[in-house]
Amino acid sequence: DVDKSELFTPEIREAIDAHIAKYPPEWQQSAVMPALSILQDANGGWLTTELMDDLAAYLDMPSVSVYEVATFYGMYDLEPQGRHKVCVCNSISCLLNGSEELIEHVEHKYGVKVGETTADGRFTLKEVECLGACRDAPAVLLDKVYHEKLTPESLDRLIDGLE
Ligand code: FES
């Protein structure tokens, strides 16, 4: 049996175990991505090294493999985040349809650069790879909700609605 860290509350273990149960025992490491998402959500939107180490132990895999997954995929963050995440797609369809303009607009209006959090902690501005919504570019993932065909004005309305 793997030691279970104090950071793994019973609720979190249960949620991770539900993903592990979807795979045969020798494939339990397949749960690493959903498990990282669960831990990130429980930790205010970002992953600490300690959390990743604990997850590695829990899934009986090398820590470095967990770090690799967490750094490869844009949905994981390894630094503290704002209360919300505004993720603007910067892949080709969105670029051709104004995503740069969206980013510049947010940077100027809210005084924040890509990768930074607003001074009031309201949101972190991120650039992400294709969100799979290319037909309705430019696309933005706001927390976990997709928004498409955005203009600076419609993006403003979304941001203004954030607490
Ligand atoms: Fe932006 Fe695909 S290029 S959603």
PDB file of N, CA and C in Angstrom, residues 33-70:
ATOM      1  N   MET A  33      -3.862  12.403 -15.203  1.00  0.00           N
ATOM      2  CA  MET A  33      -4.401  13.696 -15.652  1.00  0.00           C
ATOM      3  C   MET A  33      -5.650  14.122 -14.879  1.00  0.00           C
ATOM      4  N   PRO A  34      -6.676  13.265 -14.801  1.00  0.00           N
ATOM      5  CA  PRO A  34      -7.812  13.696 -13.985  1.00  0.00           C
ATOM      6  C   PRO A  34      -7.427  13.944 -12.528  1.00  0.00           C
ATOM      7  N   ALA A  35      -6.470  13.174 -12.013  1.00  0.00           N
ATOM      8  CA  ALA A  35      -6.055  13.371 -10.620  1.00  0.00           C
ATOM      9  C   ALA A  35      -5.399  14.743 -10.448  1.00  0.00           C
ATOM     10  N   LEU A  36      -4.577  15.139 -11.414  1.00  0.00           N
ATOM     11  CA  LEU A  36      -3.960  16.471 -11.336  1.00  0.00           C
ATOM     12  C   LEU A  36      -5.028  17.562 -11.356  1.00  0.00           C
ATOM     13  N   SER A  37      -6.045  17.369 -12.179  1.00  0.00           N
ATOM     14  CA  SER A  37      -7.128  18.369 -12.237  1.00  0.00           C
ATOM     15  C   SER A  37      -7.852  18.458 -10.910  1.00  0.00           C
ATOM     16  N   ILE A  38      -8.107  17.320 -10.300  1.00  0.00           N
ATOM     17  CA  ILE A  38      -8.793  17.299  -9.004  1.00  0.00           C
ATOM     18  C   ILE A  38      -7.961  18.054  -7.962  1.00  0.00           C
ATOM     19  N   LEU A  39      -6.662  17.758  -7.934  1.00  0.00           N
ATOM     20  CA  LEU A  39      -5.787  18.398  -6.947  1.00  0.00           C
ATOM     21  C   LEU A  39      -5.671  19.897  -7.212  1.00  0.00           C
ATOM     22  N   GLN A  40      -5.573  20.256  -8.487  1.00  0.00           N
ATOM     23  CA  GLN A  40      -5.456  21.675  -8.832  1.00  0.00           C
ATOM     24  C   GLN A  40      -6.705  22.438  -8.393  1.00  0.00           C
ATOM     25  N   ASP A  41      -7.868  21.868  -8.675  1.00  0.00           N
ATOM     26  CA  ASP A  41      -9.116  22.529  -8.268  1.00  0.00           C
ATOM     27  C   ASP A  41      -9.184  22.671  -6.751  1.00  0.00           C
ATOM     28  N   ALA A  42      -8.738  21.643  -6.050  1.00  0.00           N
ATOM     29  CA  ALA A  42      -8.821  21.664  -4.589  1.00  0.00           C
ATOM     30  C   ALA A  42      -7.813  22.635  -3.987  1.00  0.00           C
ATOM     31  N   ASN A  43      -6.815  23.007  -4.766  1.00  0.00           N
ATOM     32  CA  ASN A  43      -5.745  23.865  -4.248  1.00  0.00           C
ATOM     33  C   ASN A  43      -5.811  25.286  -4.821  1.00  0.00           C
ATOM     34  N   GLY A  44      -6.992  25.733  -5.190  1.00  0.00           N
ATOM     35  CA  GLY A  44      -7.137  27.115  -5.653  1.00  0.00           C
ATOM     36  C   GLY A  44      -6.562  27.352  -7.036  1.00  0.00           C
ATOM     37  N   GLY A  45      -6.523  26.305  -7.860  1.00  0.00           N
ATOM     38  CA  GLY A  45      -6.168  26.514  -9.264  1.00  0.00           C
ATOM     39  C   GLY A  45      -4.721  26.310  -9.633  1.00  0.00           C
ATOM     40  N   TRP A  46      -3.930  25.776  -8.712  1.00  0.00           N
ATOM     41  CA  TRP A  46      -2.543  25.487  -9.101  1.00  0.00           C
ATOM     42  C   TRP A  46      -2.007  24.295  -8.331  1.00  0.00           C
ATOM     43  N   LEU A  47      -0.884  23.765  -8.848  1.00  0.00           N
ATOM     44  CA  LEU A  47      -0.295  22.549  -8.293  1.00  0.00           C
ATOM     45  C   LEU A  47       1.048  22.859  -7.646  1.00  0.00           C
ATOM     46  N   THR A  48       1.218  22.436  -6.418  1.00  0.00           N
ATOM     47  CA  THR A  48       2.527  22.574  -5.775  1.00  0.00           C
ATOM     48  C   THR A  48       3.353  21.315  -6.069  1.00  0.00           C
ATOM     49  N   THR A  49       4.659  21.442  -5.907  1.00  0.00           N
ATOM     50  CA  THR A  49       5.546  20.292  -6.080  1.00  0.00           C
ATOM     51  C   THR A  49       5.155  19.190  -5.100  1.00  0.00           C
ATOM     52  N   GLU A  50       4.812  19.612  -3.900  1.00  0.00           N
ATOM     53  CA  GLU A  50       4.433  18.639  -2.870  1.00  0.00           C
ATOM     54  C   GLU A  50       3.207  17.828  -3.314  1.00  0.00           C
ATOM     55  N   LEU A  51       2.234  18.528  -3.878  1.00  0.00           N
ATOM     56  CA  LEU A  51       1.036  17.820  -4.342  1.00  0.00           C
ATOM     57  C   LEU A  51       1.382  16.820  -5.446  1.00  0.00           C
ATOM     58  N   MET A  52       2.261  17.246  -6.355  1.00  0.00           N
ATOM     59  CA  MET A  52       2.637  16.348  -7.460  1.00  0.00           C
ATOM     60  C   MET A  52       3.427  15.148  -6.942  1.00  0.00           C
ATOM     61  N   ASP A  53       4.288  15.397  -5.939  1.00  0.00           N
ATOM     62  CA  ASP A  53       5.038  14.289  -5.343  1.00  0.00           C
ATOM     63  C   ASP A  53       4.089  13.304  -4.655  1.00  0.00           C
ATOM     64  N   ASP A  54       3.128  13.872  -3.946  1.00  0.00           N
ATOM     65  CA  ASP A  54       2.165  13.010  -3.264  1.00  0.00           C
ATOM     66  C   ASP A  54       1.376  12.176  -4.263  1.00  0.00           C
ATOM     67  N   LEU A  55       1.008  12.808  -5.366  1.00  0.00           N
ATOM     68  CA  LEU A  55       0.249  12.079  -6.378  1.00  0.00           C
ATOM     69  C   LEU A  55       1.104  10.969  -6.994  1.00  0.00           C
ATOM     70  N   ALA A  56       2.380  11.274  -7.218  1.00  0.00           N
ATOM     71  CA  ALA A  56       3.281  10.265  -7.779  1.00  0.00           C
ATOM     72  C   ALA A  56       3.336   9.043  -6.857  1.00  0.00           C
ATOM     73  N   ALA A  57       3.458   9.313  -5.558  1.00  0.00           N
ATOM     74  CA  ALA A  57       3.498   8.203  -4.601  1.00  0.00           C
ATOM     75  C   ALA A  57       2.173   7.443  -4.626  1.00  0.00           C
ATOM     76  N   TYR A  58       1.101   8.188  -4.696  1.00  0.00           N
ATOM     77  CA  TYR A  58      -0.221   7.563  -4.668  1.00  0.00           C
ATOM     78  C   TYR A  58      -0.446   6.666  -5.877  1.00  0.00           C
ATOM     79  N   LEU A  59       0.058   7.114  -7.022  1.00  0.00           N
ATOM     80  CA  LEU A  59      -0.119   6.334  -8.259  1.00  0.00           C
ATOM     81  C   LEU A  59       1.062   5.406  -8.527  1.00  0.00           C
ATOM     82  N   ASP A  60       2.012   5.392  -7.587  1.00  0.00           N
ATOM     83  CA  ASP A  60       3.177   4.530  -7.721  1.00  0.00           C
ATOM     84  C   ASP A  60       3.905   4.774  -9.041  1.00  0.00           C
ATOM     85  N   MET A  61       4.216   6.024  -9.283  1.00  0.00           N
ATOM     86  CA  MET A  61       4.973   6.383 -10.484  1.00  0.00           C
ATOM     87  C   MET A  61       6.030   7.413 -10.116  1.00  0.00           C
ATOM     88  N   PRO A  62       7.067   7.601 -10.956  1.00  0.00           N
ATOM     89  CA  PRO A  62       8.117   8.558 -10.609  1.00  0.00           C
ATOM     90  C   PRO A  62       7.575   9.995 -10.585  1.00  0.00           C
ATOM     91  N   SER A  63       8.053  10.791  -9.628  1.00  0.00           N
ATOM     92  CA  SER A  63       7.617  12.199  -9.564  1.00  0.00           C
ATOM     93  C   SER A  63       7.848  12.911 -10.885  1.00  0.00           C
ATOM     94  N   VAL A  64       8.991  12.619 -11.515  1.00  0.00           N
ATOM     95  CA  VAL A  64       9.333  13.339 -12.738  1.00  0.00           C
ATOM     96  C   VAL A  64       8.286  13.100 -13.829  1.00  0.00           C
ATOM     97  N   SER A  65       7.683  11.941 -13.827  1.00  0.00           N
ATOM     98  CA  SER A  65       6.641  11.665 -14.831  1.00  0.00           C
ATOM     99  C   SER A  65       5.405  12.523 -14.582  1.00  0.00           C
ATOM    100  N   VAL A  66       5.107  12.750 -13.306  1.00  0.00           N
ATOM    101  CA  VAL A  66       3.970  13.619 -12.985  1.00  0.00           C
ATOM    102  C   VAL A  66       4.297  15.061 -13.379  1.00  0.00           C
ATOM    103  N   TYR A  67       5.540  15.506 -13.093  1.00  0.00           N
ATOM    104  CA  TYR A  67       5.933  16.877 -13.480  1.00  0.00           C
ATOM    105  C   TYR A  67       5.825  17.050 -14.991  1.00  0.00           C
ATOM    106  N   GLU A  68       6.236  16.009 -15.712  1.00  0.00           N
ATOM    107  CA  GLU A  68       6.205  16.093 -17.178  1.00  0.00           C
ATOM    108  C   GLU A  68       4.790  16.331 -17.679  1.00  0.00           C
ATOM    109  N   VAL A  69       3.857  15.576 -17.139  1.00  0.00           N
ATOM    110  CA  VAL A  69       2.461  15.752 -17.551  1.00  0.00           C
ATOM    111  C   VAL A  69       1.990  17.162 -17.190  1.00  0.00           C
ATOM    112  N   ALA A  70       2.319  17.570 -15.955  1.00  0.00           N
ATOM    113  CA  ALA A  70       1.824  18.865 -15.466  1.00  0.00           C
ATOM    114  C   ALA A  70       2.431  20.039 -16.231  1.00  0.00           C
TER     115      ALA A  70
END
